[in-house]
Short mmCIF file of C-alpha atoms in Angstrom, two decimals:
data_model
loop_
_atom_site.label_atom_id
_atom_site.label_comp_id
_atom_site.label_asym_id
_atom_site.label_seq_id
_atom_site.Cartn_x
_atom_site.Cartn_y
_atom_site.Cartn_z
CA UNK A 1 157.28 172.40 128.33
CA UNK A 2 156.32 169.97 125.57
CA UNK A 3 152.65 169.04 125.22
CA UNK A 4 151.63 165.39 125.05
CA UNK A 5 150.33 164.08 121.73
CA UNK A 6 146.66 163.95 122.80
CA UNK A 7 146.72 167.60 123.89
CA UNK A 8 148.13 168.65 120.51
CA UNK A 9 145.35 166.88 118.60
CA UNK A 10 142.59 168.08 120.94
CA UNK A 11 142.86 171.67 119.65
CA UNK A 12 142.06 170.69 116.03
CA UNK A 13 138.94 170.09 113.96
CA UNK A 14 138.62 166.81 112.06
CA UNK A 15 140.27 168.06 108.85
CA UNK A 16 143.10 169.77 110.71
CA UNK A 17 143.54 166.58 112.77
CA UNK A 18 143.94 164.62 109.53
CA UNK A 19 146.83 166.94 108.62
CA UNK A 20 148.48 166.44 112.02
CA UNK A 21 148.13 162.66 111.82
CA UNK A 22 149.81 162.56 108.39
CA UNK A 23 153.23 162.75 110.00
CA UNK A 24 155.21 161.28 107.12
CA UNK A 25 155.34 162.80 103.67
CA UNK A 26 154.54 163.39 100.98
CA UNK A 27 151.47 165.40 102.05
CA UNK A 28 149.55 168.04 100.10
CA UNK A 29 147.15 170.31 102.00
CA UNK A 30 144.68 172.39 99.98
CA UNK A 31 143.68 175.11 102.43
CA UNK A 32 141.08 177.78 101.68
CA UNK A 33 141.28 181.32 103.03
CA UNK A 34 140.91 181.48 106.82
CA UNK A 35 140.70 177.71 107.35
CA UNK A 36 143.39 177.45 110.03
CA UNK A 37 146.26 176.15 107.91
CA UNK A 38 148.99 177.56 110.17
CA UNK A 39 147.40 175.84 113.17
CA UNK A 40 147.20 172.57 111.23
CA UNK A 41 150.80 172.50 110.00
CA UNK A 42 152.38 173.67 113.27
CA UNK A 43 150.39 171.06 115.20
CA UNK A 44 151.47 168.45 112.64
CA UNK A 45 155.14 169.23 113.38
CA UNK A 46 154.53 169.24 117.15
CA UNK A 47 152.55 165.99 117.05
CA UNK A 48 155.18 164.23 114.92
CA UNK A 49 157.84 165.38 117.39
CA UNK A 50 155.75 164.19 120.35
CA UNK A 51 155.33 160.65 118.97
CA UNK A 52 158.95 160.48 117.75
CA UNK A 53 158.47 160.34 113.97
CA UNK A 54 160.13 163.71 113.38
CA UNK A 55 163.20 165.30 114.96
CA UNK A 56 162.18 168.98 115.40
CA UNK A 57 165.82 170.07 115.12
CA UNK A 58 165.89 168.67 111.57
CA UNK A 59 162.67 170.37 110.41
CA UNK A 60 162.72 173.30 107.99
CA UNK A 61 159.37 175.12 107.90
CA UNK A 62 159.22 177.61 105.04
CA UNK A 63 156.85 180.45 104.31
CA UNK A 64 156.81 183.60 102.20
CA UNK A 65 156.87 186.49 104.65
CA UNK A 66 158.92 187.15 107.75
CA UNK A 67 155.68 187.97 109.59
CA UNK A 68 154.28 184.52 108.81
CA UNK A 69 157.59 182.87 109.75
CA UNK A 70 157.59 184.76 113.05
CA UNK A 71 154.02 183.69 113.79
CA UNK A 72 154.98 180.08 113.02
CA UNK A 73 157.95 180.25 115.41
CA UNK A 74 155.74 181.61 118.22
CA UNK A 75 153.18 178.84 117.72
CA UNK A 76 155.84 176.13 117.61
CA UNK A 77 157.46 177.48 120.76
CA UNK A 78 154.05 177.43 122.50
CA UNK A 79 153.61 173.81 121.37
CA UNK A 80 156.92 172.89 122.96
CA UNK A 81 159.10 172.59 119.83
CA UNK A 82 161.26 175.74 119.89
CA UNK A 83 164.13 174.16 117.93
CA UNK A 84 162.23 174.08 114.61
CA UNK A 85 163.75 176.37 111.96
CA UNK A 86 160.84 178.45 110.62
CA UNK A 87 162.05 180.90 107.99
CA UNK A 88 161.27 182.49 104.67
CA UNK A 89 162.80 180.67 101.71
CA UNK A 90 165.12 183.64 101.11
CA UNK A 91 166.27 183.74 104.74
CA UNK A 92 166.99 180.00 104.80
CA UNK A 93 168.95 180.23 101.53
CA UNK A 94 170.91 183.28 102.70
CA UNK A 95 171.92 181.60 105.96
CA UNK A 96 173.29 178.61 104.04
CA UNK A 97 175.00 180.72 101.38
CA UNK A 98 176.85 182.86 103.93
CA UNK A 99 177.86 179.79 105.96
CA UNK A 100 179.37 177.90 103.02
CA UNK A 101 180.72 180.87 101.02
CA UNK A 102 184.23 180.99 102.62
CA UNK A 103 184.90 177.26 102.15
CA UNK A 104 183.30 176.83 98.71
CA UNK A 105 183.84 180.12 96.88
CA UNK A 106 186.43 181.84 99.05
CA UNK A 107 187.24 185.53 99.12
CA UNK A 108 185.14 188.35 100.46
CA UNK A 109 181.49 187.61 101.10
CA UNK A 110 179.49 189.85 98.73
CA UNK A 111 177.28 192.64 100.01
CA UNK A 112 173.57 191.89 99.94
CA UNK A 113 171.53 194.48 98.08
CA UNK A 114 168.47 195.39 100.15
CA UNK A 115 167.49 198.23 97.78
CA UNK A 116 167.84 197.88 94.00
CA UNK A 117 167.09 201.53 93.16
CA UNK A 118 170.67 202.83 93.19
CA UNK A 119 172.00 199.92 91.14
CA UNK A 120 169.15 200.23 88.63
CA UNK A 121 169.73 203.96 88.21
CA UNK A 122 173.37 203.27 87.38
CA UNK A 123 172.30 200.46 85.03
CA UNK A 124 169.97 202.82 83.15
CA UNK A 125 172.86 205.25 82.67
CA UNK A 126 175.28 202.51 81.56
CA UNK A 127 172.71 201.17 79.10
CA UNK A 128 172.56 204.65 77.51
CA UNK A 129 168.86 204.99 78.29
CA UNK A 130 168.84 207.95 80.68
CA UNK A 131 166.90 210.06 78.18
CA UNK A 132 164.27 207.36 77.60
CA UNK A 133 163.90 206.08 81.19
CA UNK A 134 163.30 208.66 83.92
CA UNK A 135 165.01 207.29 87.00
CA UNK A 136 163.00 209.74 89.14
CA UNK A 137 159.79 207.95 88.13
CA UNK A 138 159.46 205.64 91.14
CA UNK A 139 156.63 203.54 89.70
CA UNK A 140 158.49 202.93 86.44
CA UNK A 141 161.69 202.00 88.29
CA UNK A 142 159.69 199.69 90.54
CA UNK A 143 158.24 198.04 87.42
CA UNK A 144 161.73 197.58 85.96
CA UNK A 145 162.90 195.97 89.21
CA UNK A 146 159.87 193.63 89.12
CA UNK A 147 160.60 192.57 85.52
CA UNK A 148 164.24 191.76 86.35
CA UNK A 149 163.13 189.83 89.43
CA UNK A 150 160.61 187.89 87.31
CA UNK A 151 163.34 186.98 84.82
CA UNK A 152 165.78 185.84 87.48
CA UNK A 153 163.35 183.67 89.47
CA UNK A 154 162.18 182.21 86.14
CA UNK A 155 165.88 181.47 85.37
CA UNK A 156 165.94 183.67 82.26
CA UNK A 157 169.20 185.50 81.49
CA UNK A 158 169.51 188.90 79.73
CA UNK A 159 170.32 187.18 76.43
CA UNK A 160 166.93 185.35 76.41
CA UNK A 161 164.87 188.12 78.00
CA UNK A 162 163.30 189.61 74.86
CA UNK A 163 162.16 186.28 73.40
CA UNK A 164 160.79 185.03 76.72
CA UNK A 165 158.93 188.21 77.65
CA UNK A 166 157.09 188.09 74.32
CA UNK A 167 155.41 184.90 75.56
CA UNK A 168 154.02 186.64 78.65
CA UNK A 169 150.35 187.48 78.86
CA UNK A 170 150.93 190.77 80.68
CA UNK A 171 153.37 193.09 78.94
CA UNK A 172 155.66 195.50 80.85
CA UNK A 173 155.40 199.27 80.51
CA UNK A 174 158.99 199.65 79.28
CA UNK A 175 160.00 198.03 75.99
CA UNK A 176 161.47 194.52 76.12
CA UNK A 177 164.63 195.73 74.34
CA UNK A 178 165.19 198.52 76.88
CA UNK A 179 164.57 196.12 79.77
CA UNK A 180 167.06 193.60 78.39
CA UNK A 181 169.75 196.29 78.17
CA UNK A 182 169.05 197.49 81.72
CA UNK A 183 169.02 193.90 83.00
CA UNK A 184 172.41 193.21 81.43
CA UNK A 185 173.88 196.47 82.77
CA UNK A 186 172.40 195.79 86.23
CA UNK A 187 174.16 192.41 86.40
CA UNK A 188 177.40 194.12 85.32
CA UNK A 189 177.10 196.81 88.02
CA UNK A 190 176.52 194.17 90.70
CA UNK A 191 179.53 192.18 89.60
CA UNK A 192 181.73 195.27 89.68
CA UNK A 193 180.50 196.23 93.16
CA UNK A 194 180.82 192.66 94.52
CA UNK A 195 177.14 192.65 95.42
CA UNK A 196 174.27 190.17 95.12
CA UNK A 197 170.49 190.58 95.30
CA UNK A 198 167.90 188.28 96.85
CA UNK A 199 167.34 186.47 93.55
CA UNK A 200 171.09 185.74 93.38
CA UNK A 201 170.85 184.25 96.86
CA UNK A 202 168.39 181.63 95.56
CA UNK A 203 170.39 180.96 92.39
CA UNK A 204 173.77 180.69 94.14
CA UNK A 205 172.54 178.56 97.04
CA UNK A 206 170.82 176.17 94.63
CA UNK A 207 173.91 175.83 92.45
CA UNK A 208 176.11 175.33 95.51
CA UNK A 209 173.98 172.44 96.81
CA UNK A 210 173.64 170.87 93.37
CA UNK A 211 177.31 171.06 92.44
CA UNK A 212 179.14 170.62 95.76
CA UNK A 213 178.73 167.14 97.20
CA UNK A 214 180.02 168.09 100.65
CA UNK A 215 177.60 171.02 100.90
CA UNK A 216 174.71 168.86 99.65
CA UNK A 217 175.38 166.10 102.18
CA UNK A 218 175.70 168.51 105.09
CA UNK A 219 172.54 170.47 104.20
CA UNK A 220 170.51 167.32 103.56
CA UNK A 221 171.68 165.88 106.88
CA UNK A 222 170.75 169.10 108.70
CA UNK A 223 167.22 169.25 107.27
CA UNK A 224 165.26 166.06 106.71
CA UNK A 225 161.62 167.20 107.05
CA UNK A 226 160.10 170.05 105.05
CA UNK A 227 156.90 172.05 105.43
CA UNK A 228 156.21 174.66 102.75
CA UNK A 229 153.40 177.19 103.11
CA UNK A 230 151.84 179.29 100.31
CA UNK A 231 152.96 176.66 97.84
CA UNK A 232 150.77 178.09 95.08
CA UNK A 233 153.18 181.03 94.87
CA UNK A 234 156.41 179.07 94.36
CA UNK A 235 158.66 180.25 91.51
CA UNK A 236 160.75 177.94 89.30
CA UNK A 237 164.03 178.79 91.07
CA UNK A 238 162.42 178.26 94.49
CA UNK A 239 161.17 174.83 93.39
CA UNK A 240 164.65 173.98 92.14
CA UNK A 241 166.08 174.94 95.54
CA UNK A 242 163.43 172.86 97.32
CA UNK A 243 164.37 169.90 95.10
CA UNK A 244 168.02 170.37 96.06
CA UNK A 245 167.15 170.45 99.76
CA UNK A 246 164.88 167.43 99.54
CA UNK A 247 167.04 165.21 97.35
CA UNK A 248 165.51 161.75 96.83
CA UNK A 249 163.54 161.85 100.09
CA UNK A 250 159.78 162.33 100.39
CA UNK A 251 159.32 163.92 103.82
CA UNK A 252 157.63 167.03 102.47
CA UNK A 253 154.32 168.68 103.35
CA UNK A 254 153.08 171.50 101.09
CA UNK A 255 150.17 173.82 101.80
CA UNK A 256 148.45 176.06 99.29
CA UNK A 257 145.29 177.38 97.67
CA UNK A 258 145.05 177.71 93.86
CA UNK A 259 142.35 180.37 94.34
CA UNK A 260 144.93 182.67 95.95
CA UNK A 261 147.54 182.61 93.18
CA UNK A 262 148.13 186.34 92.62
CA UNK A 263 151.85 186.69 91.94
CA UNK A 264 152.14 185.33 88.38
CA UNK A 265 153.70 188.65 87.31
CA UNK A 266 156.57 187.94 89.73
CA UNK A 267 157.25 184.44 88.42
CA UNK A 268 155.03 182.55 90.88
CA UNK A 269 153.06 179.64 89.47
CA UNK A 270 150.50 177.18 90.90
CA UNK A 271 151.81 174.47 88.56
CA UNK A 272 153.96 172.90 91.29
CA UNK A 273 150.97 172.67 93.65
CA UNK A 274 148.65 171.41 90.92
CA UNK A 275 151.12 168.73 89.79
CA UNK A 276 152.28 167.65 93.25
CA UNK A 277 150.52 164.28 93.05
CA UNK A 278 152.10 163.64 89.65
CA UNK A 279 155.56 164.07 91.15
CA UNK A 280 154.55 162.19 94.30
CA UNK A 281 151.93 159.58 93.32
CA UNK A 282 151.73 158.28 96.90
CA UNK A 283 150.99 161.72 98.36
CA UNK A 284 148.17 162.10 100.83
CA UNK A 285 145.89 165.00 99.85
CA UNK A 286 143.90 166.72 102.61
CA UNK A 287 141.49 169.63 102.18
CA UNK A 288 140.74 172.34 104.75
CA UNK A 289 137.46 174.06 103.92
CA UNK A 290 135.97 175.27 107.22
CA UNK A 291 136.12 179.06 107.15
CA UNK A 292 136.98 180.39 110.61
CA UNK A 293 137.86 183.96 109.60
CA UNK A 294 134.81 185.53 107.97
CA UNK A 295 131.06 185.73 108.53
CA UNK A 296 128.77 183.47 106.45
CA UNK A 297 127.69 186.49 104.39
CA UNK A 298 131.27 187.26 103.31
CA UNK A 299 131.93 183.57 102.66
CA UNK A 300 128.75 183.21 100.55
CA UNK A 301 129.89 186.06 98.30
CA UNK A 302 133.44 184.67 98.08
CA UNK A 303 132.07 181.22 97.20
CA UNK A 304 129.90 182.70 94.44
CA UNK A 305 133.00 184.28 92.90
CA UNK A 306 134.93 181.01 93.19
CA UNK A 307 132.06 179.11 91.59
CA UNK A 308 131.84 181.46 88.64
CA UNK A 309 135.28 180.52 87.32
CA UNK A 310 135.84 177.17 89.10
CA UNK A 311 138.84 178.74 90.86
CA UNK A 312 139.06 176.43 93.85
CA UNK A 313 137.24 174.70 96.67
CA UNK A 314 134.42 176.55 98.38
CA UNK A 315 134.49 177.44 102.07
CA UNK A 316 132.06 176.19 104.70
CA UNK A 317 130.82 179.00 106.97
CA UNK A 318 130.81 178.38 110.74
CA UNK A 319 130.78 181.84 112.35
CA UNK A 320 127.72 183.76 113.51
CA UNK A 321 125.87 185.72 110.86
CA UNK A 322 126.73 189.33 110.14
CA UNK A 323 125.83 191.98 107.60
CA UNK A 324 125.87 191.31 103.86
CA UNK A 325 128.92 192.96 102.24
CA UNK A 326 127.99 196.58 101.47
CA UNK A 327 128.46 197.95 97.94
CA UNK A 328 128.45 201.71 97.32
CA UNK A 329 128.80 203.56 94.04
CA UNK A 330 130.31 207.05 93.76
CA UNK A 331 130.53 209.61 90.97
CA UNK A 332 134.33 209.90 90.98
CA UNK A 333 137.48 209.06 92.96
CA UNK A 334 137.30 212.12 95.22
CA UNK A 335 133.74 211.32 96.23
CA UNK A 336 134.69 207.69 96.84
CA UNK A 337 137.63 208.60 99.09
CA UNK A 338 135.51 211.13 101.01
CA UNK A 339 132.72 208.59 101.50
CA UNK A 340 135.02 205.82 102.69
CA UNK A 341 136.91 208.10 105.08
CA UNK A 342 133.61 209.38 106.50
CA UNK A 343 132.65 205.78 107.34
CA UNK A 344 136.05 205.14 108.89
CA UNK A 345 135.87 208.35 110.93
CA UNK A 346 132.51 207.21 112.31
CA UNK A 347 133.93 203.76 113.15
CA UNK A 348 136.87 205.29 115.01
CA UNK A 349 134.54 207.62 116.89
CA UNK A 350 132.40 204.66 117.95
CA UNK A 351 135.43 202.92 119.46
CA UNK A 352 136.58 200.54 116.70
CA UNK A 353 140.37 200.08 117.10
CA UNK A 354 142.22 201.66 114.17
CA UNK A 355 144.37 198.56 113.66
CA UNK A 356 141.23 196.53 112.90
CA UNK A 357 140.44 198.66 109.83
CA UNK A 358 142.04 198.48 106.40
CA UNK A 359 141.59 200.13 103.02
CA UNK A 360 142.58 197.89 100.13
CA UNK A 361 143.22 199.12 96.58
CA UNK A 362 144.35 197.58 93.30
CA UNK A 363 147.28 199.96 92.68
CA UNK A 364 149.82 202.04 94.59
CA UNK A 365 148.65 205.19 92.79
CA UNK A 366 145.17 204.79 94.34
CA UNK A 367 146.75 204.71 97.79
CA UNK A 368 148.45 208.07 97.14
CA UNK A 369 145.14 209.92 96.91
CA UNK A 370 143.85 208.21 100.04
CA UNK A 371 147.03 209.11 101.93
CA UNK A 372 146.69 212.79 101.04
CA UNK A 373 143.07 212.85 102.17
CA UNK A 374 143.87 211.08 105.45
CA UNK A 375 146.68 213.52 106.17
CA UNK A 376 144.27 216.43 105.70
CA UNK A 377 141.79 214.83 108.11
CA UNK A 378 144.49 213.88 110.61
CA UNK A 379 143.53 210.20 110.45
CA UNK A 380 146.29 207.81 111.63
CA UNK A 381 147.40 205.31 108.98
CA UNK A 382 150.24 203.15 107.76
CA UNK A 383 150.92 202.09 104.18
CA UNK A 384 151.68 198.46 103.54
CA UNK A 385 152.41 197.89 99.86
CA UNK A 386 154.57 195.66 97.72
CA UNK A 387 157.32 198.28 97.73
CA UNK A 388 159.80 197.01 100.26
CA UNK A 389 159.54 199.22 103.36
CA UNK A 390 163.29 199.38 103.89
CA UNK A 391 163.90 200.46 100.28
CA UNK A 392 161.99 203.70 100.82
CA UNK A 393 164.27 206.71 100.55
CA UNK A 394 162.94 208.35 103.73
CA UNK A 395 163.52 205.15 105.73
CA UNK A 396 167.03 204.68 104.31
CA UNK A 397 167.98 208.33 105.06
CA UNK A 398 166.64 208.07 108.61
CA UNK A 399 168.50 204.82 109.35
CA UNK A 400 171.70 206.34 107.92
CA UNK A 401 171.42 209.11 110.52
CA UNK A 402 170.77 206.53 113.27
CA UNK A 403 173.88 204.56 112.22
CA UNK A 404 176.03 207.68 112.42
CA UNK A 405 174.64 208.59 115.84
CA UNK A 406 175.02 205.04 117.19
CA UNK A 407 178.83 205.27 117.17
CA UNK A 408 178.78 208.30 119.50
CA UNK A 409 178.32 208.03 123.27
CA UNK A 410 174.94 209.20 124.56
CA UNK A 411 175.14 212.00 127.13
CA UNK A 412 172.28 213.19 129.28
CA UNK A 413 169.44 211.46 127.47
CA UNK A 414 168.09 207.98 126.86
CA UNK A 415 168.62 206.17 123.55
CA UNK A 416 164.95 206.49 122.70
CA UNK A 417 164.99 210.26 123.33
CA UNK A 418 167.99 210.50 121.03
CA UNK A 419 166.11 208.51 118.39
CA UNK A 420 163.15 210.92 118.63
CA UNK A 421 165.52 213.86 118.11
CA UNK A 422 166.98 212.24 114.99
CA UNK A 423 163.46 211.55 113.71
CA UNK A 424 162.09 215.11 114.01
CA UNK A 425 163.27 216.42 110.60
CA UNK A 426 161.79 213.33 108.91
CA UNK A 427 158.29 213.64 110.38
CA UNK A 428 156.90 215.69 107.53
CA UNK A 429 154.76 214.99 104.47
CA UNK A 430 154.87 211.47 103.09
CA UNK A 431 157.61 210.41 105.51
CA UNK A 432 155.33 210.42 108.53
CA UNK A 433 154.00 206.86 108.44
CA UNK A 434 157.35 205.12 107.83
CA UNK A 435 159.35 207.01 110.44
CA UNK A 436 156.48 206.83 112.95
CA UNK A 437 156.46 203.04 112.52
CA UNK A 438 160.19 202.89 113.29
CA UNK A 439 159.64 205.01 116.39
CA UNK A 440 156.76 202.77 117.46
CA UNK A 441 159.07 199.76 117.09
CA UNK A 442 161.60 201.50 119.34
CA UNK A 443 158.94 202.04 122.05
CA UNK A 444 157.93 198.36 121.82
CA UNK A 445 161.55 197.23 122.12
CA UNK A 446 162.22 199.56 125.04
CA UNK A 447 159.38 197.94 127.01
CA UNK A 448 160.48 194.41 126.06
CA UNK A 449 162.52 192.89 128.91
CA UNK A 450 164.21 190.53 126.44
CA UNK A 451 165.55 193.38 124.28
CA UNK A 452 169.20 194.15 125.00
CA UNK A 453 171.29 196.18 124.92
CA UNK A 454 168.87 199.07 125.23
CA UNK A 455 170.95 201.37 123.03
CA UNK A 456 170.82 202.81 119.53
CA UNK A 457 173.23 200.07 118.50
CA UNK A 458 170.91 197.39 119.88
CA UNK A 459 167.98 199.01 118.07
CA UNK A 460 169.96 199.05 114.82
CA UNK A 461 170.76 195.36 115.18
CA UNK A 462 167.04 194.58 115.45
CA UNK A 463 166.26 196.78 112.44
CA UNK A 464 169.04 195.24 110.34
CA UNK A 465 167.63 191.80 111.09
CA UNK A 466 164.23 193.02 109.91
CA UNK A 467 165.82 194.43 106.73
CA UNK A 468 167.20 190.99 105.87
CA UNK A 469 163.84 189.37 106.60
CA UNK A 470 161.86 192.18 104.90
CA UNK A 471 159.82 192.39 108.08
CA UNK A 472 158.63 196.00 108.41
CA UNK A 473 157.40 197.41 111.73
CA UNK A 474 153.69 198.00 112.23
CA UNK A 475 151.61 200.53 114.15
CA UNK A 476 148.17 200.53 115.83
CA UNK A 477 146.65 202.59 113.00
CA UNK A 478 144.45 202.12 109.92
CA UNK A 479 146.23 200.05 107.27
CA UNK A 480 146.39 201.14 103.63
CA UNK A 481 147.49 198.34 101.33
CA UNK A 482 147.41 197.09 97.79
CA UNK A 483 145.50 193.85 97.35
CA UNK A 484 148.79 192.08 96.63
CA UNK A 485 150.32 193.33 99.88
CA UNK A 486 147.21 192.30 101.87
CA UNK A 487 147.79 188.61 101.13
CA UNK A 488 148.06 186.62 104.35
CA UNK A 489 146.62 189.41 106.52
CA UNK A 490 143.18 189.97 108.06
CA UNK A 491 141.15 192.76 109.66
CA UNK A 492 137.75 193.07 111.33
CA UNK A 493 136.60 195.71 108.84
CA UNK A 494 137.83 195.95 105.27
CA UNK A 495 137.13 198.69 102.71
CA UNK A 496 137.89 197.62 99.13
CA UNK A 497 137.99 200.69 96.90
CA UNK A 498 137.98 201.07 93.12
CA UNK A 499 135.91 197.95 92.31
CA UNK A 500 135.32 199.32 88.82
CA UNK A 501 135.97 198.10 85.29
CA UNK A 502 139.38 199.45 84.27
CA UNK A 503 140.65 199.37 87.85
CA UNK A 504 139.69 195.90 89.08
CA UNK A 505 140.07 194.28 86.61
CA UNK A 506 142.77 196.68 85.51
CA UNK A 507 142.36 195.85 81.81
CA UNK A 508 138.80 195.59 80.48
CA UNK A 509 139.65 193.63 77.32
CA UNK A 510 142.44 191.47 78.78
CA UNK A 511 142.92 187.78 78.06
CA UNK A 512 141.10 185.16 80.12
CA UNK A 513 144.31 184.33 82.02
CA UNK A 514 144.76 187.97 83.10
CA UNK A 515 141.10 188.32 84.11
CA UNK A 516 141.35 185.11 86.15
CA UNK A 517 144.32 186.52 88.04
CA UNK A 518 142.41 189.75 88.72
CA UNK A 519 139.43 187.68 89.89
CA UNK A 520 141.67 185.80 92.31
CA UNK A 521 142.96 189.16 93.54
CA UNK A 522 139.37 190.26 94.19
CA UNK A 523 138.78 187.01 96.08
CA UNK A 524 141.87 187.56 98.24
CA UNK A 525 140.62 191.08 99.07
CA UNK A 526 137.16 189.86 100.07
CA UNK A 527 138.50 187.12 102.33
CA UNK A 528 140.70 189.51 104.33
CA UNK A 529 137.54 190.72 106.15
CA UNK A 530 136.40 189.03 109.34
CA UNK A 531 133.26 190.96 110.28
CA UNK A 532 132.46 193.73 107.80
CA UNK A 533 133.27 194.13 104.11
CA UNK A 534 132.60 197.44 102.34
CA UNK A 535 133.20 197.53 98.58
CA UNK A 536 133.03 200.79 96.62
CA UNK A 537 133.22 201.68 92.95
CA UNK A 538 132.98 204.66 90.63
CA UNK A 539 131.73 204.60 87.10
CA UNK A 540 131.09 201.13 85.69
CA UNK A 541 131.06 198.58 88.58
CA UNK A 542 133.41 195.61 88.32
CA UNK A 543 132.10 192.43 86.74
CA UNK A 544 133.35 190.64 89.88
CA UNK A 545 130.62 192.32 91.93
CA UNK A 546 127.99 190.67 89.74
CA UNK A 547 129.81 187.34 89.83
CA UNK A 548 129.85 187.49 93.65
CA UNK A 549 126.08 188.22 93.59
CA UNK A 550 126.63 191.56 95.33
CA UNK A 551 124.86 193.75 92.72
#
């Protein structure tokens, strides 16, 4: 049932209300961490629909993660506007590409690559670099994938890769020449296999809209009003796609925070947010600064860090006071892990829900040591990192077994019992958290009256949808995450580890631009905490601790 306009506005503070009342674009919302931006922009859409200035069926609300898109859909449905399309940019582009492919390009629709590892391994071999590049080195292969993704979203082809990468502040671990050869071979392998990756989805959809008048007119008629979240992390190809969607119209609302720009290495840039008013001189700019997430003590420290480098607008604290963020120094990594896990063990024993606790680290390698220690102690955890969950080898092998079993009739047991049987060989070592999460998802679906059919095939359909959306399942356990992967999330109690020079920031003598990005990463980590923030270091404490007035 749709809410009336007055009810929609009544749930907002004055700044959020200003966002909702700005029903026609262009609008630029600068929203600090934990200031209620999702509430503001969903209420804006609902209010505009209620007063008739926006047709909800012609709204495209875009965000960066499937989790955020899902949350947006739930809120919009609650506000009485269930017909709004709330998607990630990749999901929206893919839907359009697959729809128009038969009529525009013809032939077989290409396979979408959800895991680059196999294609990259073949590309390394074809480039004649198998002796120089160890394809079994997961971190190195992940870095290579990231560099190719950066090039593609920055619209840089293999032929220009070497010259363009020389301009970058942060240099890759592999040589530019080797990367260029692998990039070229990777594109060749994809072409041979009739496959495309997620970056191709953006490139092809953009080109299709730009070059095909019929496609452009149909897409621009379908979507007339745009809301774009996390706008500080837009890449050049994403902006080009947004331009193609928007055309000459101005019904666009963007939301972002320059202080949370942390994906420069992946091609993201705040330049489109910072220059929005240059492109749209008549834009209304609204700032959200009331911090609803964290205690005043956490916000004071975060503001001090912001102030040090003039990174963005400060937050205004409104919550009840709590404890000052705790800072603890340790002699080495082992001592730090032991100390942090002792605190977490005590919290769990006192009744703190595991899902309200997180451990945040700068790098994936730091998480490995924590994982091993938690396994020894029997502490429940789940890793959430920038490695795509569904690209993990253990997850792919498990789902392969489920696919094979789903074509056979089930005899004498329920689908979920059969799934548990398939999972047993995988529940060992480092596979535990990923497979356990998939089992937990199955239990949730089985108890959901809207989930049908309750079969392995129905479960697979749900999982395949999550693969496309890169929406991994979660569990009620302690979360381990890199600071990059923690973006957009929040917990009651956060433990930031490795706040030391040489870890955070990663490079002690880096350029100012690199240090600023690391500082923003530190800020993002701090502002994930709602009630308690524990920061630990070993050796020389991070300069960011001093800048935040914590030591």
